[in-house]
Tab-separated table of C-alpha atoms in Angstrom:
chain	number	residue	atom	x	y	z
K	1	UNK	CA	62.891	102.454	148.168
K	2	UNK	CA	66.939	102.041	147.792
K	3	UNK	CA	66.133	98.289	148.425
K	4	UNK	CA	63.518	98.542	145.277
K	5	UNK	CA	65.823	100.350	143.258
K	6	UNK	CA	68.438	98.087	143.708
K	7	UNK	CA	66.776	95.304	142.504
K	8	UNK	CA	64.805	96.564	139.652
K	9	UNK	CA	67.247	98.696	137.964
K	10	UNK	CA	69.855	98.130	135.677
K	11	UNK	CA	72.825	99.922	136.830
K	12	UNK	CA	73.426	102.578	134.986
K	13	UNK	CA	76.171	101.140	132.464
K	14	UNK	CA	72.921	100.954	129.789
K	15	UNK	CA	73.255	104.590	130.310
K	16	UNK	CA	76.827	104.695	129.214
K	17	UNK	CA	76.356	102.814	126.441
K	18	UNK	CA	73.994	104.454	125.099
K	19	UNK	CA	75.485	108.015	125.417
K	20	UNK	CA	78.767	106.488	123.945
K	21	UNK	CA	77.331	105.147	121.388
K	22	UNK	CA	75.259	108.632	120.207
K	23	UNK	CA	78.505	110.447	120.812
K	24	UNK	CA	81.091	108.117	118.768
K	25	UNK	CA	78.591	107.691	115.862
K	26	UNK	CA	78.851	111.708	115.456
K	27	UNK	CA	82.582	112.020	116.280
K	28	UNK	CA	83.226	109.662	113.646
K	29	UNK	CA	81.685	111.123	110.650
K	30	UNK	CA	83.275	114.949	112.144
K	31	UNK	CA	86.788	113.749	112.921
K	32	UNK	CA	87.058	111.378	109.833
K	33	UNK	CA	89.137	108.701	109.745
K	34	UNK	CA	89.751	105.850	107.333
K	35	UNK	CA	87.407	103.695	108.901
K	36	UNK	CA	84.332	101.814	106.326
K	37	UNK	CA	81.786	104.612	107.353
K	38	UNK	CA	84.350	107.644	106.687
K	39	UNK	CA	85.360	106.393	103.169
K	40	UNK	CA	81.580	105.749	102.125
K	41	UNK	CA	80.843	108.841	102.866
K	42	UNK	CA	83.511	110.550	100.783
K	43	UNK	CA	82.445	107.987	98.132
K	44	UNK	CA	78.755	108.807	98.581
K	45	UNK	CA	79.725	112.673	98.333
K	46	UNK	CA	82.033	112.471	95.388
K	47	UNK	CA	79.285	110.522	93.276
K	48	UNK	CA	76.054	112.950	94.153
K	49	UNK	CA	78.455	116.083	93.708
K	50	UNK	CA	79.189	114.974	90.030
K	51	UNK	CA	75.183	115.607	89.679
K	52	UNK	CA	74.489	118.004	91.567
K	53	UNK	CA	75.903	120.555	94.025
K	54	UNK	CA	76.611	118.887	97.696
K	55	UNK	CA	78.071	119.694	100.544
K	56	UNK	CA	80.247	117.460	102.998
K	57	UNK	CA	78.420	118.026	106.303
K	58	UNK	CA	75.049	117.164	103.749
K	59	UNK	CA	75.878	113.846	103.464
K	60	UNK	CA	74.902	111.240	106.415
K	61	UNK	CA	76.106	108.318	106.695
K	62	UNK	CA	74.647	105.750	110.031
K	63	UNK	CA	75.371	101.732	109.948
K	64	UNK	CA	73.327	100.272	112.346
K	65	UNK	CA	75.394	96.620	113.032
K	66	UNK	CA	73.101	93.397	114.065
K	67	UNK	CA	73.420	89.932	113.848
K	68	UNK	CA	71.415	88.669	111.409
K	69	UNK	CA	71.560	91.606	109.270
K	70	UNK	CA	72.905	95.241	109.476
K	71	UNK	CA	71.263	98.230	108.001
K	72	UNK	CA	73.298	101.322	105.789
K	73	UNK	CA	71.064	104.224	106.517
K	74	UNK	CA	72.594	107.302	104.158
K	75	UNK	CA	71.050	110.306	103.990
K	76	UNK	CA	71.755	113.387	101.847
K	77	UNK	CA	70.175	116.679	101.871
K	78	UNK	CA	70.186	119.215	98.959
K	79	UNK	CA	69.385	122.896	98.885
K	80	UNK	CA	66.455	123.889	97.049
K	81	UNK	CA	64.383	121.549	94.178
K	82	UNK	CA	66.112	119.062	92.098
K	83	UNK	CA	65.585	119.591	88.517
K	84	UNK	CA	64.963	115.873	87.622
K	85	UNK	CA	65.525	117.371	83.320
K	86	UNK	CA	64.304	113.961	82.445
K	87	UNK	CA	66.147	113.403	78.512
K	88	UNK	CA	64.958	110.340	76.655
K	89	UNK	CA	66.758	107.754	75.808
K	90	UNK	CA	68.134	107.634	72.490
S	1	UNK	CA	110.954	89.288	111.500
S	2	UNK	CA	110.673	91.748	114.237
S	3	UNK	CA	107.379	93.113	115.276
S	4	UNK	CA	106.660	96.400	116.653
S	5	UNK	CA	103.832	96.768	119.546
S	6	UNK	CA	102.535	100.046	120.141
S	7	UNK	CA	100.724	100.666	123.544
S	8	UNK	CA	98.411	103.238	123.494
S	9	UNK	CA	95.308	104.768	124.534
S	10	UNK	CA	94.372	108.546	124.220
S	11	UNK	CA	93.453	108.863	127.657
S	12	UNK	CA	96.083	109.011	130.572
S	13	UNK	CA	96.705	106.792	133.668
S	14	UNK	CA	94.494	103.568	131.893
S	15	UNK	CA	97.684	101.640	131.989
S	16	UNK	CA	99.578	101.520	129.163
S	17	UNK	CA	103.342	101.760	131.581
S	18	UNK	CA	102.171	98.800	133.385
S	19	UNK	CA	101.110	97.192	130.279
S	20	UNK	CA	104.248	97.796	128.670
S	21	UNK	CA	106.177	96.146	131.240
S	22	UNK	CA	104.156	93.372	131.501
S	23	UNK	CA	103.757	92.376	127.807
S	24	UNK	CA	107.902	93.058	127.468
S	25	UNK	CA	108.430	91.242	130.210
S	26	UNK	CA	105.630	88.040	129.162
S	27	UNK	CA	107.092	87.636	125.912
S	28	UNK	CA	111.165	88.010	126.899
S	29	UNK	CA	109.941	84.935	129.661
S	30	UNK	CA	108.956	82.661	126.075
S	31	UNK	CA	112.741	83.396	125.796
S	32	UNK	CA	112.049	86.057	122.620
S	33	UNK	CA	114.529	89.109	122.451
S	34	UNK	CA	112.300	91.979	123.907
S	35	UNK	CA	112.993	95.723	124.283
S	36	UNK	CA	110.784	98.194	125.822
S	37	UNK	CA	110.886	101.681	124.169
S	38	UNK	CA	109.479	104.818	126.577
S	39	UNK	CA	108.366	107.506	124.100
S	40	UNK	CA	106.880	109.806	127.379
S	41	UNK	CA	110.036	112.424	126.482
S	42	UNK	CA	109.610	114.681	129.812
S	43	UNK	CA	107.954	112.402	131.567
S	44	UNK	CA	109.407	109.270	131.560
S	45	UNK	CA	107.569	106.318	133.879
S	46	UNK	CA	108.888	102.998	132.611
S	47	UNK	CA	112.212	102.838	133.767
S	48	UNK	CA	110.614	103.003	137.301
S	49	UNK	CA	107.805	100.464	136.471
S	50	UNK	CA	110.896	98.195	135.647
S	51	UNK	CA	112.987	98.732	138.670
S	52	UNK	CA	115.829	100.351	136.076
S	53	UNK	CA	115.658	104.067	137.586
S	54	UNK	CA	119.375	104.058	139.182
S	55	UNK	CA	120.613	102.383	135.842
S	56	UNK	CA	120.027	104.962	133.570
S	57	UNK	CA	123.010	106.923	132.173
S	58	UNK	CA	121.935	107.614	128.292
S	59	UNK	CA	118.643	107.785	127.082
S	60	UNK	CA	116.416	108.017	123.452
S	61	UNK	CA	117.431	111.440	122.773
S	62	UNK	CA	121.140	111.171	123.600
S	63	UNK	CA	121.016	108.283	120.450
S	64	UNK	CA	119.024	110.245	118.343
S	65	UNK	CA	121.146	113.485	118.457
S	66	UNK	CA	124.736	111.412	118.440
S	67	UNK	CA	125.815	111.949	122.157
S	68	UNK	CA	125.478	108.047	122.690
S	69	UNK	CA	125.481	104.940	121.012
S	70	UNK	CA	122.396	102.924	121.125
S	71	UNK	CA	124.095	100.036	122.911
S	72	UNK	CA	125.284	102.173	125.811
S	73	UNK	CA	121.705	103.637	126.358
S	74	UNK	CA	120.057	99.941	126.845
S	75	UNK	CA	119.751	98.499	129.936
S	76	UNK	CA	119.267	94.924	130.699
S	77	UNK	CA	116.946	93.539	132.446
S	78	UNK	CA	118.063	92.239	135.793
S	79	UNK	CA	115.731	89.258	136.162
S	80	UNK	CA	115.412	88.587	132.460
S	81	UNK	CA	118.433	88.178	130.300
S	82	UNK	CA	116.794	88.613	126.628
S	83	UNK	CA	114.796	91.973	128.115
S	84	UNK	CA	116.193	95.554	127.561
S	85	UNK	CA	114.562	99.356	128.348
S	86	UNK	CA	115.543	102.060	126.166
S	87	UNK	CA	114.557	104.906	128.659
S	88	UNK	CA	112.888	108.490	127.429
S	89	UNK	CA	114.799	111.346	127.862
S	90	UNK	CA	113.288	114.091	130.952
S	91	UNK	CA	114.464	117.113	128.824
S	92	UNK	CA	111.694	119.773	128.594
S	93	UNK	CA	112.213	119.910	124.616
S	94	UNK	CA	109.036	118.778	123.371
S	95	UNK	CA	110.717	118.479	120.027
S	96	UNK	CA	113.555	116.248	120.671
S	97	UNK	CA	111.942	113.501	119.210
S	98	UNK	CA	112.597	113.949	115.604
S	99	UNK	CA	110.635	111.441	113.047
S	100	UNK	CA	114.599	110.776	111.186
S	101	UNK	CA	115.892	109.886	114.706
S	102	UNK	CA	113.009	107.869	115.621
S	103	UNK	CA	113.119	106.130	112.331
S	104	UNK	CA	116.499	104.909	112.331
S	105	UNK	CA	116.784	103.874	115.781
S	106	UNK	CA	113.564	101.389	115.323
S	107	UNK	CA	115.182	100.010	112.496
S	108	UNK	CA	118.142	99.595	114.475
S	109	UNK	CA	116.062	98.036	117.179
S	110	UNK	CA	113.997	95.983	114.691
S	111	UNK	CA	117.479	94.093	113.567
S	112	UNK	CA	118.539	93.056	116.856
S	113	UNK	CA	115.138	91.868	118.889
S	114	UNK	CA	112.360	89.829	118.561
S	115	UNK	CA	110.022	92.357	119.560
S	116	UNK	CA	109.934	96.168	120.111
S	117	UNK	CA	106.849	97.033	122.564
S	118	UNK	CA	106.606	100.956	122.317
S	119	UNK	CA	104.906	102.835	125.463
S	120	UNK	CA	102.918	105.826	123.968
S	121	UNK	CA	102.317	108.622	126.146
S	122	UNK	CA	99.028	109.843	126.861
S	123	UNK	CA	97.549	112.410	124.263
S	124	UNK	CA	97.600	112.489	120.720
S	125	UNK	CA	100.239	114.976	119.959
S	126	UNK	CA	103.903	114.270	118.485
S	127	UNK	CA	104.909	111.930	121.577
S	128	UNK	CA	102.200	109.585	120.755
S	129	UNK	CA	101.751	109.722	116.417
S	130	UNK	CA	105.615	109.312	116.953
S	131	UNK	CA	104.827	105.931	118.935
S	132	UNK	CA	102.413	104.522	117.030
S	133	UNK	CA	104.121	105.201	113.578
S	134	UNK	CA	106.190	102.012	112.885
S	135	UNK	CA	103.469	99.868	114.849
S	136	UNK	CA	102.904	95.961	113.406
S	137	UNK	CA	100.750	95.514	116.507
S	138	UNK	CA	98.968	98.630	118.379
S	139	UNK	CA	97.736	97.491	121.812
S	140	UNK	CA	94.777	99.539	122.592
S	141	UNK	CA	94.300	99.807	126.847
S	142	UNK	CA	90.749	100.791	127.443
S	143	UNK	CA	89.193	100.963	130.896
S	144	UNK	CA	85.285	100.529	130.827
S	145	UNK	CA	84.490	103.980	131.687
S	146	UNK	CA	83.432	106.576	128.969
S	147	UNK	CA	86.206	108.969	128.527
S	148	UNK	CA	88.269	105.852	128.314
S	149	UNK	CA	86.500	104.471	125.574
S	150	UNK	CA	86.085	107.230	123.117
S	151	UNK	CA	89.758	108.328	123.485
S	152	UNK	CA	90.454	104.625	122.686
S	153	UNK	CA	88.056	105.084	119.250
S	154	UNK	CA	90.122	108.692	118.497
S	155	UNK	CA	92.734	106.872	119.025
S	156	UNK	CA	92.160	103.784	116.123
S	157	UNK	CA	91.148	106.722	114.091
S	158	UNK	CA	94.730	108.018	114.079
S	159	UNK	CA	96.175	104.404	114.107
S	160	UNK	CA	94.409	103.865	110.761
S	161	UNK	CA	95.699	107.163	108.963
S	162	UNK	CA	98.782	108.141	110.558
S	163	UNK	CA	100.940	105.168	110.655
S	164	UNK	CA	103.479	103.958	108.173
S	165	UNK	CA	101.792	101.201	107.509
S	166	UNK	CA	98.270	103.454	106.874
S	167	UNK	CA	100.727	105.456	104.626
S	168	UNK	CA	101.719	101.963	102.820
S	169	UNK	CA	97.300	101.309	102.449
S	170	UNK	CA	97.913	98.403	105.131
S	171	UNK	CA	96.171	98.270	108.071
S	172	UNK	CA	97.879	98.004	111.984
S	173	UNK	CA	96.693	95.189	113.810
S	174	UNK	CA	95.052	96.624	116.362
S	175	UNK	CA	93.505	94.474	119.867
S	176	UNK	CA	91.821	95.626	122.344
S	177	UNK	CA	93.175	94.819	126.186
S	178	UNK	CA	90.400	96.314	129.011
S	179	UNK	CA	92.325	96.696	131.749
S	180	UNK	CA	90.940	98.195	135.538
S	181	UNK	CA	88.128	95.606	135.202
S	182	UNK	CA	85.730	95.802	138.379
S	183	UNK	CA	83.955	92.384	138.097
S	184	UNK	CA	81.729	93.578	141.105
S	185	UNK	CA	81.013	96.564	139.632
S	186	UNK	CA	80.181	94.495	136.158
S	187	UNK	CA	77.732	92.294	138.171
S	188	UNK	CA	76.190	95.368	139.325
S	189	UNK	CA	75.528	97.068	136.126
S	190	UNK	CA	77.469	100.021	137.114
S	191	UNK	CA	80.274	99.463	134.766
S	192	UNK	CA	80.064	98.755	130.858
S	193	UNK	CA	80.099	95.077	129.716
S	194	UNK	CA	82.492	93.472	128.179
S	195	UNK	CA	80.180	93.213	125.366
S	196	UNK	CA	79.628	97.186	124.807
S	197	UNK	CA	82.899	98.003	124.830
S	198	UNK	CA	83.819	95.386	122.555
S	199	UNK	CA	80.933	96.228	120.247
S	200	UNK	CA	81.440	100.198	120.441
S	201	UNK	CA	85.223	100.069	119.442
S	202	UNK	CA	85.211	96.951	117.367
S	203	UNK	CA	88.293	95.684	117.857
S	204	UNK	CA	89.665	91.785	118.931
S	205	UNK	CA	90.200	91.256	122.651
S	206	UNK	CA	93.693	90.882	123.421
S	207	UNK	CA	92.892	90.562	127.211
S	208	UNK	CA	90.946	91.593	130.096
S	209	UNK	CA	93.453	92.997	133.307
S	210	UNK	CA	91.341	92.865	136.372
S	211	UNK	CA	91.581	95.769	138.846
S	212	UNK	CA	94.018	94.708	141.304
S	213	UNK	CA	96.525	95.296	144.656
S	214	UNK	CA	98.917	93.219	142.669
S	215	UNK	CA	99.215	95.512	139.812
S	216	UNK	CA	100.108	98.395	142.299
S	217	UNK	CA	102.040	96.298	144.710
S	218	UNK	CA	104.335	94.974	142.151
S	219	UNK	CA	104.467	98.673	140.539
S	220	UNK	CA	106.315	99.521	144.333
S	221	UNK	CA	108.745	96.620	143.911
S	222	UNK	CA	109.672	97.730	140.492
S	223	UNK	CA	109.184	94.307	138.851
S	224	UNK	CA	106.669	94.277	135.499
S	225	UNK	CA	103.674	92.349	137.150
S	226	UNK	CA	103.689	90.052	134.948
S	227	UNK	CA	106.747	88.018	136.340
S	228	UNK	CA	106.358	89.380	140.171
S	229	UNK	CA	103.863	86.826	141.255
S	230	UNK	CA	103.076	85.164	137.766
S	231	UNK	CA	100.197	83.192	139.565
S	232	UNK	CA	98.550	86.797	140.464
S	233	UNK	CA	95.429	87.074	138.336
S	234	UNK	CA	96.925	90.384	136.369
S	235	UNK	CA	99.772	87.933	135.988
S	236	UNK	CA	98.166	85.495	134.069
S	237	UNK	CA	95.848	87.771	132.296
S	238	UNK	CA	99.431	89.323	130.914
S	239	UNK	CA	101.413	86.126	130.136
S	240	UNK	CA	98.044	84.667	128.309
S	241	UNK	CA	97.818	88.158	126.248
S	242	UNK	CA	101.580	87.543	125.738
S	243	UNK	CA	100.440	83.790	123.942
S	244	UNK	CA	98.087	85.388	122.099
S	245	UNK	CA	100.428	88.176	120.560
S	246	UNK	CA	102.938	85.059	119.583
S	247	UNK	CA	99.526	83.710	117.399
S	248	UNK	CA	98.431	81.261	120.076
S	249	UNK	CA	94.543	81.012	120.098
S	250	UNK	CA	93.994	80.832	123.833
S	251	UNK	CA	90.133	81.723	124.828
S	252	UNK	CA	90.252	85.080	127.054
S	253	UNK	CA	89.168	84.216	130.890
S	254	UNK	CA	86.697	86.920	131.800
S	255	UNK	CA	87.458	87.678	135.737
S	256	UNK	CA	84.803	86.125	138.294
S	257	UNK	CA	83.372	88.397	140.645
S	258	UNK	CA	85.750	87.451	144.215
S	259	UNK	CA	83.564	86.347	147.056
S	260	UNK	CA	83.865	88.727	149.938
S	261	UNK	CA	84.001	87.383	153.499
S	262	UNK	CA	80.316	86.303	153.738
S	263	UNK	CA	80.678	84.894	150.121
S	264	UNK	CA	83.458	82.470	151.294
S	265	UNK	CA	82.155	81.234	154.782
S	266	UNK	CA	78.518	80.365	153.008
S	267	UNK	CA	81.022	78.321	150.216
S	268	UNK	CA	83.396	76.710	153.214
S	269	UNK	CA	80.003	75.742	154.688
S	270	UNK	CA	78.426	74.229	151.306
């Protein structure tokens, strides 16, 4: 069974990585920081607030990095129904 | 131009003494004017690291509150002529590090050396922000292990807002050296790859240090490892990181996993 094991698992740095990478991607947006995700936030909150009311901890912000292409996941809840108060044009 | 190199790391005992010593003692070998700057007030390590323990007489704090001149509290280097320590200060006053002092002796530092390689202590109170706040360069020493690595991401955090230059809107150039690196342990998949850690913190390699007797051996000789057997694999590792802080573009060696006894009679016998 150990011998098993030993060949047909990983190791369990996988396991590290993954937990570190759950744990950072929280700490960041938490502890702030001037870092790309930490200032798009504040930019994300700053331009939704002007609309309507937001909070800080409402606003998510996740960039999952790849080669070929990386994707900007943001997220923002609100409290209650948005009143859309659709005005024509002039 | 001077350059200031900050070693740091968030997390304690990773190596940033040794790698203070080393990289001081790498560059001042190129022949650069080099002085290493202990900000561990209380508990001061890299005097001892550079064999200078019985040669201290004044330290940061006497400069900083007028007791001594900053030329009396350097020491030279007894192997190196263009390498000096300024040594922290083992007083108990947490405080004795003011950001004024600080200020003005880097500045005096910064006119008469090449390079000023700061050793941060562990933590991220005073001690350290105090360190890292004229950094050029900050060396980040991570060892692939997970408390390591997400002190070393709190860590570029606080490099990126609490640093003169942050305060200017520049950015610190900030490299990653892994140091304690088990290539056994790698080829196992017990310890995080290169690769993660890399990709986790984002940063440029500076370096990978393997884990090694030499480190500690040359540690009990009091000679920076980098010049006590400079054909030791930590050795080279250091003098190459050394190139690439001077803006040489050297491709970083990744350490081979070291046959063990078996290992070498199969090769003898190949």
């Amino acid at each position: 069974m150990t011998l098993w094991k030993r060949f047909f698992t990983n190791g369990s740095a996988p396991q590290a990585r993954e937990r570190l990478q759950i744990l950072l991607s929280h700490e960041r947006q938490v502890l702030g920081g001037d870092d790309l995700l930490s200032s798009l936030r504040e930019d994300i909150l700053a331009a939704v607030a002007k609309r309507v009311p937001c909070e800080r901890d409402s606003v998510k912000v996740r960039l999952e990095r790849g080669a070929p292409m990386s994707i900007l996941e943001i997220e923002v809840e609100i409290r209650g129904n948005v009143e859309l108060g659709l005005t024509r044009a002039a | 131009m001077a350059k200031v190199i900050t070693v740091t790391s968030g997390k304690g005992g990773v190596g940033k003494t040794t790698t203070t010593a080393a990289i001081g003692a790498a560059l001042a070998r190129t022949g650069d004017k080099v002085v290493v700057v202990d900000f561990d007030v209380g508990l001061r390590n890299l005097d001892l690291i550079m064999g200078a323990e019985r040669r201290v007489v004044y330290d940061f704090v006497n400069v900083i509150q007028g007791d001594a001149r900053l030329p009396q509290a350097l020491i030279k280097d007894k192997r190196l002529d263009s390498l000096f320590l300024l040594p922290a200060s083992q007083t108990r006053d947490k405080d004795a590090l003011t950001e004024e002092g600080v200020d003005k002796v880097i500045d005096d530092l910064r006119r008469h050396f090449d390079w000023v390689v700061c050793d941060s202590p562990a933590g991220i109170e005073r001690g350290a922000t105090l360190a890292m706040r004229h950094a050029d360069i900050a060396i980040v020493v991570t060892n692939p292990e997970v408390s390591s690595v997400r002190d070393s991401d709190r860590i570029v955090g606080i490099l990126d807002s609490k640093t003169l230059k942050a305060e200017r809107g520049e950015t610190v150039d900030k490299r990653l050296l892994l140091t304690r690196y088990d290539a056994v342990r790698a080829a196992r998949g017990d310890m995080l790859k290169i690769e993660d850690v890399l990709d986790i913190l984002s940063l440029p390699l500076l370096g990978i240090v393997p884990e090694s007797p030499d480190v500690l051996k040359a540690s009990n000789f009091g000679v920076p490892v980098s010049i006590h057997d400079p054909d030791s694999v930590p050795a080279r590792a250091y003098n190459d990181a050394a190139r690439r802080l001077k803006g040489e573009e050297l491709a970083v060696e990744v350490p081979k996993q070291r046959l063990g006894l078996f290992g070498k009679f199969l090769r003898r016998a190949a």
